[in-house]
């Protein structure tokens, strides 16, 4: 009677897509990204997307080589389309006196 290797499912929530895939592979399982509806937030390995759910649940034990499904969503840090707009000049502290230094 042969025994199959057992693997523990890692907790993927909050990881980037690439980090989640690596964690699943390191555990001896196969990653499977799932897109929700027609919107494809996980279509690429974008830095602005993080894992927001997975199946099976974290720390579950399963036979090595099985699939772990996860889905992700944009973090909201970057506006869609790459951003742009705004001022090209920095908005840091400015001198408040004509002499070029802040008054005490």
The first five atom37 places (N, CA, C, CB, O) and aatype in JSON, in Angstrom:
{
  "aatype": [20, 20, 20, 20, 20, 20, 20, 20, 20, 20, 20, 20, 20, 20, 20, 20, 20, 20, 20, 20, 20, 20, 20, 20, 20, 20, 20, 20, 20, 20, 20, 20, 20, 20, 20, 20, 20, 20, 20, 20, 20, 20, 20, 20, 20, 20, 20, 20, 20, 20, 20, 20, 20, 20, 20, 20, 20, 20, 20, 20, 20, 20, 20, 20, 20, 20, 20, 20, 20, 20, 20, 20, 20, 20, 20, 20, 20, 20, 20, 20, 20, 20, 20, 20, 20, 20, 20, 20, 20, 20, 20, 20, 20, 20, 20, 20, 20, 20, 20, 20, 20, 20, 20, 20],
  "atom_mask": [
    [1, 1, 1, 1, 1],
    [1, 1, 1, 1, 1],
    [1, 1, 1, 1, 1],
    [1, 1, 1, 1, 1],
    [1, 1, 1, 1, 1],
    [1, 1, 1, 1, 1],
    [1, 1, 1, 1, 1],
    [1, 1, 1, 1, 1],
    [1, 1, 1, 1, 1],
    [1, 1, 1, 1, 1],
    [1, 1, 1, 1, 1],
    [1, 1, 1, 1, 1],
    [1, 1, 1, 1, 1],
    [1, 1, 1, 1, 1],
    [1, 1, 1, 1, 1],
    [1, 1, 1, 1, 1],
    [1, 1, 1, 1, 1],
    [1, 1, 1, 1, 1],
    [1, 1, 1, 1, 1],
    [1, 1, 1, 1, 1],
    [1, 1, 1, 1, 1],
    [1, 1, 1, 1, 1],
    [1, 1, 1, 1, 1],
    [1, 1, 1, 1, 1],
    [1, 1, 1, 1, 1],
    [1, 1, 1, 1, 1],
    [1, 1, 1, 1, 1],
    [1, 1, 1, 1, 1],
    [1, 1, 1, 1, 1],
    [1, 1, 1, 1, 1],
    [1, 1, 1, 1, 1],
    [1, 1, 1, 1, 1],
    [1, 1, 1, 1, 1],
    [1, 1, 1, 1, 1],
    [1, 1, 1, 1, 1],
    [1, 1, 1, 1, 1],
    [1, 1, 1, 1, 1],
    [1, 1, 1, 1, 1],
    [1, 1, 1, 1, 1],
    [1, 1, 1, 1, 1],
    [1, 1, 1, 1, 1],
    [1, 1, 1, 1, 1],
    [1, 1, 1, 1, 1],
    [1, 1, 1, 1, 1],
    [1, 1, 1, 1, 1],
    [1, 1, 1, 1, 1],
    [1, 1, 1, 1, 1],
    [1, 1, 1, 1, 1],
    [1, 1, 1, 1, 1],
    [1, 1, 1, 1, 1],
    [1, 1, 1, 1, 1],
    [1, 1, 1, 1, 1],
    [1, 1, 1, 1, 1],
    [1, 1, 1, 1, 1],
    [1, 1, 1, 1, 1],
    [1, 1, 1, 1, 1],
    [1, 1, 1, 1, 1],
    [1, 1, 1, 1, 1],
    [1, 1, 1, 1, 1],
    [1, 1, 1, 1, 1],
    [1, 1, 1, 1, 1],
    [1, 1, 1, 1, 1],
    [1, 1, 1, 1, 1],
    [1, 1, 1, 1, 1],
    [1, 1, 1, 1, 1],
    [1, 1, 1, 1, 1],
    [1, 1, 1, 1, 1],
    [1, 1, 1, 1, 1],
    [1, 1, 1, 1, 1],
    [1, 1, 1, 1, 1],
    [1, 1, 1, 1, 1],
    [1, 1, 1, 1, 1],
    [1, 1, 1, 1, 1],
    [1, 1, 1, 1, 1],
    [1, 1, 1, 1, 1],
    [1, 1, 1, 1, 1],
    [1, 1, 1, 1, 1],
    [1, 1, 1, 1, 1],
    [1, 1, 1, 1, 1],
    [1, 1, 1, 1, 1],
    [1, 1, 1, 1, 1],
    [1, 1, 1, 1, 1],
    [1, 1, 1, 1, 1],
    [1, 1, 1, 1, 1],
    [1, 1, 1, 1, 1],
    [1, 1, 1, 1, 1],
    [1, 1, 1, 1, 1],
    [1, 1, 1, 1, 1],
    [1, 1, 1, 1, 1],
    [1, 1, 1, 1, 1],
    [1, 1, 1, 1, 1],
    [1, 1, 1, 1, 1],
    [1, 1, 1, 1, 1],
    [1, 1, 1, 1, 1],
    [1, 1, 1, 1, 1],
    [1, 1, 1, 1, 1],
    [1, 1, 1, 1, 1],
    [1, 1, 1, 1, 1],
    [1, 1, 1, 1, 1],
    [1, 1, 1, 1, 1],
    [1, 1, 1, 1, 1],
    [1, 1, 1, 1, 1],
    [1, 1, 1, 1, 1],
    [1, 1, 1, 1, 1]
  ],
  "atom_positions": [
    [[0.83, -1.17, 0.0], [0.0, 0.0, 0.0], [0.88, 1.24, 0.0], [-0.95, -0.01, 1.2], [1.73, 1.4, 0.88]],
    [[0.69, 2.1, -0.98], [1.52, 3.3, -1.08], [0.84, 4.47, -0.4], [1.82, 3.64, -2.55], [-0.38, 4.62, -0.45]],
    [[1.65, 5.29, 0.24], [1.12, 6.47, 0.92], [1.46, 7.68, 0.08], [1.7, 6.61, 2.35], [2.57, 7.8, -0.43]],
    [[0.51, 8.57, -0.07], [0.74, 9.8, -0.82], [1.23, 10.88, 0.13], [-0.56, 10.25, -1.55], [0.85, 10.94, 1.3]],
    [[2.08, 11.74, -0.41], [2.58, 12.85, 0.39], [1.46, 13.84, 0.67], [3.75, 13.56, -0.33], [0.61, 14.1, -0.18]],
    [[1.46, 14.38, 1.87], [0.44, 15.34, 2.29], [1.1, 16.71, 2.41], [-0.23, 14.91, 3.63], [2.21, 16.83, 2.93]],
    [[0.4, 17.75, 1.91], [0.91, 19.11, 1.96], [-0.08, 20.0, 2.71], [1.16, 19.66, 0.54], [-1.28, 19.72, 2.74]],
    [[0.44, 21.05, 3.31], [-0.42, 22.01, 4.01], [-0.59, 23.24, 3.13], [0.19, 22.4, 5.4], [0.39, 23.76, 2.59]],
    [[-1.82, 23.7, 2.97], [-2.13, 24.85, 2.13], [-1.64, 26.12, 2.84], [-3.66, 24.93, 1.82], [-2.0, 26.36, 3.99]],
    [[-0.82, 26.94, 2.15], [-0.34, 28.18, 2.77], [-1.44, 29.24, 2.79], [0.89, 28.71, 2.03], [-2.39, 29.18, 2.02]],
    [[-1.28, 30.21, 3.69], [-2.2, 31.35, 3.76], [-1.75, 32.35, 2.7], [-2.21, 32.0, 5.21], [-0.64, 32.88, 2.78]],
    [[-2.6, 32.62, 1.71], [-2.24, 33.47, 0.58], [-2.79, 34.88, 0.67], [-2.7, 32.83, -0.68], [-2.42, 35.73, -0.13]],
    [[-3.67, 35.15, 1.62], [-4.34, 36.45, 1.65], [-3.33, 37.59, 1.82], [-5.36, 36.49, 2.78], [-2.45, 37.55, 2.68]],
    [[-3.49, 38.6, 0.97], [-2.63, 39.77, 1.01], [-1.35, 39.66, 0.21], [-2.29, 40.06, 2.4], [-0.63, 40.65, 0.07]],
    [[-1.05, 38.48, -0.33], [0.17, 38.31, -1.12], [-0.06, 38.78, -2.56], [0.63, 36.83, -1.11], [-1.19, 38.79, -3.04]],
    [[1.0, 39.17, -3.23], [0.9, 39.48, -4.65], [0.7, 38.17, -5.4], [2.17, 40.25, -5.17], [0.9, 37.09, -4.85]],
    [[0.31, 38.27, -6.67], [0.05, 37.08, -7.46], [1.3, 36.22, -7.57], [-0.45, 37.47, -8.87], [1.24, 35.0, -7.38]],
    [[2.43, 36.83, -7.87], [3.68, 36.07, -8.02], [4.08, 35.41, -6.7], [4.8, 36.98, -8.52], [4.51, 34.26, -6.69]],
    [[3.94, 36.13, -5.57], [4.3, 35.56, -4.27], [3.37, 34.41, -3.9], [4.27, 36.65, -3.19], [3.8, 33.42, -3.31]],
    [[2.08, 34.54, -4.23], [1.13, 33.47, -3.94], [1.45, 32.22, -4.75], [-0.3, 33.94, -4.24], [1.4, 31.11, -4.22]],
    [[1.77, 32.4, -6.02], [2.13, 31.24, -6.86], [3.36, 30.54, -6.29], [2.38, 31.67, -8.31], [3.41, 29.32, -6.23]],
    [[4.35, 31.32, -5.88], [5.58, 30.74, -5.33], [5.3, 30.0, -4.02], [6.63, 31.83, -5.09], [5.85, 28.92, -3.79]],
    [[4.44, 30.56, -3.17], [4.12, 29.91, -1.89], [3.41, 28.58, -2.12], [3.26, 30.83, -1.03], [3.69, 27.6, -1.42]],
    [[2.5, 28.54, -3.07], [1.77, 27.3, -3.36], [2.72, 26.25, -3.93], [0.62, 27.57, -4.36], [2.67, 25.09, -3.53]],
    [[3.59, 26.66, -4.84], [4.55, 25.73, -5.42], [5.52, 25.2, -4.36], [5.33, 26.4, -6.56], [5.86, 24.02, -4.36]],
    [[5.97, 26.08, -3.47], [6.89, 25.67, -2.4], [6.24, 24.64, -1.47], [7.35, 26.88, -1.6], [6.94, 23.8, -0.89]],
    [[4.92, 24.7, -1.34], [4.21, 23.74, -0.48], [3.98, 22.4, -1.18], [2.87, 24.33, -0.04], [3.47, 21.47, -0.56]],
    [[4.33, 22.3, -2.46], [4.14, 21.05, -3.19], [2.78, 20.94, -3.85], [4.33, 19.9, -2.28], [2.33, 19.85, -4.19]],
    [[2.12, 22.09, -4.04], [0.79, 22.13, -4.65], [0.85, 22.94, -5.94], [-0.25, 22.74, -3.67], [1.87, 23.56, -6.25]],
    [[-0.23, 22.92, -6.7], [-0.28, 23.65, -7.97], [-1.18, 24.87, -7.86], [-0.78, 22.72, -9.1], [-2.33, 24.75, -7.43]],
    [[-0.67, 26.06, -8.23], [-1.5, 27.27, -8.14], [-2.46, 27.39, -9.32], [-0.61, 28.51, -8.08], [-2.11, 27.02, -10.45]],
    [[-3.65, 27.89, -9.06], [-4.62, 28.14, -10.12], [-5.32, 29.46, -9.83], [-5.65, 26.97, -10.25], [-6.11, 29.57, -8.89]],
    [[-5.02, 30.47, -10.65], [-5.68, 31.77, -10.49], [-7.07, 31.69, -11.1], [-4.85, 32.9, -11.15], [-7.25, 31.11, -12.16]],
    [[-8.03, 32.27, -10.44], [-9.4, 32.28, -10.9], [-9.83, 33.72, -11.06], [-10.34, 31.51, -9.92], [-9.65, 34.53, -10.15]],
    [[-10.41, 34.05, -12.23], [-10.92, 35.4, -12.42], [-12.41, 35.41, -12.13], [-10.63, 35.92, -13.85], [-13.12, 34.46, -12.46]],
    [[-12.88, 36.48, -11.52], [-14.28, 36.59, -11.17], [-15.01, 37.4, -12.24], [-14.45, 37.24, -9.77], [-14.66, 38.55, -12.48]],
    [[-16.0, 36.81, -12.87], [-16.79, 37.51, -13.88], [-15.97, 37.88, -15.1], [-17.4, 38.75, -13.3], [-15.0, 37.2, -15.44]],
    [[-16.36, 38.97, -15.74], [-15.66, 39.39, -16.95], [-14.45, 40.26, -16.63], [-16.6, 40.14, -17.87], [-13.6, 40.47, -17.49]],
    [[-14.37, 40.77, -15.41], [-13.24, 41.59, -15.01], [-12.07, 40.67, -14.66], [-13.6, 42.5, -13.8], [-12.24, 39.75, -13.86]],
    [[-10.91, 40.9, -15.24], [-9.77, 40.0, -15.05], [-8.65, 40.67, -14.27], [-9.25, 39.52, -16.41], [-7.64, 41.02, -14.87]],
    [[-8.79, 40.87, -12.96], [-7.74, 41.52, -12.2], [-6.47, 40.71, -12.1], [-8.23, 41.85, -10.85], [-5.41, 41.27, -11.85]],
    [[-6.55, 39.4, -12.27], [-5.38, 38.54, -12.13], [-4.8, 38.14, -13.48], [-5.74, 37.29, -11.34], [-4.0, 37.21, -13.54]],
    [[-5.18, 38.82, -14.54], [-4.75, 38.4, -15.87], [-3.23, 38.39, -15.99], [-5.35, 39.32, -16.93], [-2.68, 37.54, -16.69]],
    [[-2.55, 39.3, -15.35], [-1.1, 39.34, -15.41], [-0.5, 39.34, -14.02], [-0.63, 40.57, -16.17], [-1.23, 39.34, -13.03]],
    [[0.79, 39.33, -13.96], [1.46, 39.37, -12.66], [1.72, 40.81, -12.29], [2.79, 38.56, -12.68], [2.87, 41.24, -12.2]],
    [[0.67, 41.56, -12.07], [0.78, 42.97, -11.76], [1.1, 43.13, -10.28], [-0.51, 43.72, -12.13], [0.66, 42.36, -9.44]],
    [[1.89, 44.18, -10.0], [2.24, 44.44, -8.6], [1.07, 45.01, -7.83], [3.43, 45.38, -8.52], [1.04, 44.95, -6.6]],
    [[0.08, 45.58, -8.54], [-1.04, 46.22, -7.88], [-2.17, 45.28, -7.53], [-1.56, 47.3, -8.73], [-3.23, 45.75, -7.11]],
    [[-2.0, 43.97, -7.68], [-3.07, 43.05, -7.32], [-2.61, 42.15, -6.18], [-3.5, 42.2, -8.54], [-1.46, 41.72, -6.13]],
    [[-3.52, 41.88, -5.26], [-3.22, 41.0, -4.12], [-4.31, 39.95, -3.99], [-3.09, 41.82, -2.81], [-5.45, 40.16, -4.42]],
    [[-3.96, 38.83, -3.4], [-4.9, 37.74, -3.22], [-5.92, 38.13, -2.15], [-4.16, 36.42, -2.82], [-5.55, 38.61, -1.07]],
    [[-7.21, 37.93, -2.46], [-8.26, 38.27, -1.5], [-9.08, 37.05, -1.09], [-9.18, 39.33, -2.09], [-9.94, 37.17, -0.22]],
    [[-8.83, 35.89, -1.69], [-9.56, 34.69, -1.3], [-8.91, 33.45, -1.88], [-11.0, 34.77, -1.75], [-8.17, 33.53, -2.87]],
    [[-9.18, 32.31, -1.28], [-8.58, 31.06, -1.76], [-9.46, 29.88, -1.39], [-7.17, 30.88, -1.18], [-10.29, 29.96, -0.48]],
    [[-9.26, 28.79, -2.11], [-9.95, 27.54, -1.85], [-8.99, 26.4, -2.16], [-11.28, 27.42, -2.69], [-8.49, 26.35, -3.29]],
    [[-8.69, 25.51, -1.26], [-9.2, 25.32, 0.1], [-8.65, 26.37, 1.06], [-8.86, 23.94, 0.59], [-7.75, 27.13, 0.72]],
    [[-9.2, 26.38, 2.25], [-8.84, 27.37, 3.26], [-7.39, 27.2, 3.69], [-9.78, 27.26, 4.47], [-6.81, 26.13, 3.51]],
    [[-6.8, 28.25, 4.25], [-5.4, 28.15, 4.71], [-5.22, 27.07, 5.77], [-4.94, 29.5, 5.27], [-6.1, 26.82, 6.59]],
    [[-4.08, 26.44, 5.73], [-3.62, 25.42, 6.68], [-4.38, 24.1, 6.57], [-3.75, 25.94, 8.08], [-4.21, 23.21, 7.41]],
    [[-5.21, 23.96, 5.53], [-5.86, 22.67, 5.3], [-4.81, 21.69, 4.79], [-7.05, 22.79, 4.28], [-3.84, 22.1, 4.16]],
    [[-5.01, 20.41, 5.05], [-4.07, 19.4, 4.58], [-4.71, 18.71, 3.39], [-3.7, 18.38, 5.7], [-5.89, 18.36, 3.41]],
    [[-3.88, 18.52, 2.34], [-4.37, 17.84, 1.14], [-3.23, 17.1, 0.48], [-5.01, 18.85, 0.16], [-2.06, 17.32, 0.81]],
    [[-3.56, 16.22, -0.44], [-2.56, 15.42, -1.14], [-1.69, 16.36, -1.99], [-3.23, 14.33, -2.04], [-2.2, 17.23, -2.68]],
    [[-0.38, 16.16, -1.92], [0.56, 16.98, -2.7], [0.25, 16.83, -4.19], [2.02, 16.57, -2.4], [-0.11, 15.75, -4.66]],
    [[0.4, 17.93, -4.91], [0.14, 17.93, -6.34], [-1.27, 18.38, -6.7], [0.36, 16.56, -6.89], [-1.56, 18.56, -7.89]],
    [[-2.14, 18.58, -5.72], [-3.49, 19.05, -5.99], [-3.48, 20.56, -6.21], [-4.44, 18.69, -4.82], [-2.49, 21.23, -5.92]],
    [[-4.57, 21.08, -6.74], [-4.66, 22.5, -7.07], [-5.2, 23.34, -5.9], [-5.54, 22.7, -8.3], [-6.09, 22.91, -5.16]],
    [[-4.63, 24.54, -5.78], [-5.13, 25.54, -4.85], [-5.61, 26.72, -5.69], [-4.02, 25.98, -3.8], [-4.82, 27.35, -6.4]],
    [[-6.9, 27.01, -5.62], [-7.47, 28.13, -6.38], [-7.39, 29.4, -5.54], [-8.95, 27.83, -6.79], [-7.63, 29.37, -4.34]],
    [[-7.06, 30.51, -6.18], [-7.1, 31.79, -5.49], [-7.52, 32.87, -6.45], [-5.72, 32.13, -4.86], [-7.31, 32.76, -7.66]],
    [[-8.13, 33.92, -5.92], [-8.54, 35.06, -6.73], [-8.02, 36.31, -6.07], [-10.09, 35.11, -6.91], [-7.69, 36.31, -4.88]],
    [[-7.95, 37.38, -6.84], [-7.33, 38.59, -6.35], [-8.09, 39.81, -6.82], [-5.87, 38.66, -6.8], [-9.01, 39.73, -7.63]],
    [[-7.67, 40.95, -6.28], [-8.26, 42.22, -6.66], [-7.2, 43.3, -6.6], [-9.45, 42.58, -5.75], [-6.2, 43.15, -5.9]],
    [[-7.4, 44.39, -7.34], [-6.43, 45.5, -7.29], [-6.4, 46.1, -5.89], [-6.79, 46.58, -8.34], [-7.41, 46.1, -5.18]],
    [[-5.24, 46.62, -5.49], [-5.11, 47.21, -4.17], [-5.76, 48.57, -4.08], [-3.66, 47.31, -3.79], [-6.11, 49.02, -2.99]],
    [[-5.93, 49.24, -5.21], [-6.52, 50.57, -5.18], [-5.49, 51.66, -4.98], [-7.55, 50.66, -4.1], [-5.85, 52.84, -4.97]],
    [[-4.22, 51.31, -4.83], [-3.19, 52.32, -4.66], [-2.96, 53.11, -5.95], [-1.89, 51.67, -4.21], [-2.75, 54.32, -5.91]],
    [[-3.01, 52.43, -7.06], [-2.75, 53.07, -8.34], [-4.06, 53.22, -9.1], [-1.73, 52.27, -9.16], [-4.86, 52.29, -9.13]],
    [[-4.28, 54.39, -9.71], [-5.49, 54.56, -10.5], [-5.41, 53.74, -11.77], [-5.72, 56.03, -10.82], [-4.31, 53.51, -12.27]],
    [[-6.54, 53.3, -12.33], [-6.5, 52.53, -13.56], [-5.93, 53.36, -14.69], [-7.88, 52.03, -13.92], [-6.14, 54.58, -14.74]],
    [[-5.24, 52.73, -15.6], [-4.67, 53.43, -16.74], [-3.3, 54.01, -16.47], [-5.58, 54.52, -17.16], [-2.78, 54.73, -17.32]],
    [[-2.7, 53.73, -15.34], [-1.33, 54.18, -15.09], [-1.24, 55.51, -14.41], [-0.59, 54.24, -16.35], [-0.13, 55.98, -14.15]],
    [[-2.35, 56.17, -14.09], [-2.29, 57.43, -13.36], [-2.02, 58.59, -14.27], [-1.22, 57.37, -12.29], [-2.61, 58.69, -15.35]],
    [[-1.15, 59.48, -13.85], [-0.87, 60.67, -14.63], [-1.55, 61.87, -13.98], [-1.33, 60.51, -16.08], [-2.23, 61.75, -12.96]],
    [[-1.36, 63.01, -14.6], [-1.97, 64.23, -14.07], [-1.21, 64.71, -12.86], [-3.43, 63.99, -13.72], [-0.17, 64.17, -12.49]],
    [[-1.75, 65.74, -12.24], [-1.12, 66.27, -11.06], [0.02, 67.22, -11.4], [-0.61, 65.15, -10.19], [0.26, 67.52, -12.57]],
    [[0.7, 67.69, -10.4], [1.79, 68.64, -10.58], [3.11, 67.91, -10.78], [1.88, 69.58, -9.37], [3.36, 66.87, -10.18]],
    [[3.96, 68.48, -11.63], [5.29, 67.89, -11.84], [6.27, 68.36, -10.8], [5.81, 68.23, -13.23], [7.37, 67.81, -10.68]],
    [[5.9, 69.38, -10.03], [6.79, 69.91, -9.0], [6.48, 69.25, -7.66], [6.65, 71.44, -8.89], [5.32, 68.97, -7.36]],
    [[7.51, 69.01, -6.85], [7.26, 68.42, -5.53], [6.47, 69.38, -4.64], [8.58, 68.05, -4.86], [6.59, 70.6, -4.77]],
    [[5.68, 68.81, -3.75], [4.87, 69.62, -2.84], [5.35, 69.49, -1.41], [3.4, 69.23, -2.94], [4.55, 69.33, -0.5]],
    [[6.61, 69.54, -1.22], [7.17, 69.41, 0.12], [7.12, 70.73, 0.87], [8.6, 68.9, 0.06], [6.47, 71.67, 0.42]],
    [[7.79, 70.82, 2.02], [7.83, 72.06, 2.78], [8.47, 73.17, 1.95], [8.6, 71.87, 4.1], [9.48, 72.95, 1.28]],
    [[7.88, 74.34, 2.01], [8.41, 75.48, 1.26], [8.85, 76.57, 2.23], [7.35, 76.04, 0.27], [8.32, 76.69, 3.33]],
    [[9.82, 77.35, 1.82], [10.2, 78.49, 2.66], [9.03, 79.46, 2.77], [11.46, 79.22, 2.08], [8.32, 79.69, 1.79]],
    [[8.82, 80.02, 3.95], [7.72, 80.91, 4.17], [8.12, 82.38, 4.19], [7.04, 80.56, 5.43], [7.26, 83.25, 4.18]],
    [[9.4, 82.65, 4.22], [9.86, 84.04, 4.21], [10.62, 84.29, 2.92], [10.74, 84.36, 5.44], [11.12, 83.36, 2.3]],
    [[10.71, 85.57, 2.51], [11.45, 85.86, 1.28], [12.94, 85.54, 1.37], [11.28, 87.31, 0.92], [13.61, 85.45, 0.35]],
    [[13.47, 85.37, 2.59], [14.89, 85.09, 2.77], [15.22, 83.64, 2.42], [15.31, 85.4, 4.21], [16.4, 83.29, 2.29]],
    [[14.22, 82.78, 2.25], [14.49, 81.4, 1.87], [14.54, 80.44, 3.02], [15.75, 81.32, 1.14], [14.95, 79.29, 2.82]],
    [[14.16, 80.85, 4.23], [14.14, 79.93, 5.37], [12.83, 80.11, 6.13], [15.36, 80.17, 6.29], [12.18, 81.14, 6.04]],
    [[12.48, 79.1, 6.89], [11.26, 79.18, 7.68], [11.48, 80.05, 8.9], [10.79, 77.78, 8.09], [12.54, 79.97, 9.53]],
    [[10.51, 80.86, 9.23], [10.67, 81.67, 10.45], [10.55, 80.77, 11.69], [9.6, 82.81, 10.5], [9.85, 79.75, 11.68]],
    [[11.23, 81.17, 12.74], [11.18, 80.4, 13.98], [10.01, 80.72, 14.82], [12.4, 80.6, 14.77], [9.84, 80.15, 15.9]]
  ]
}
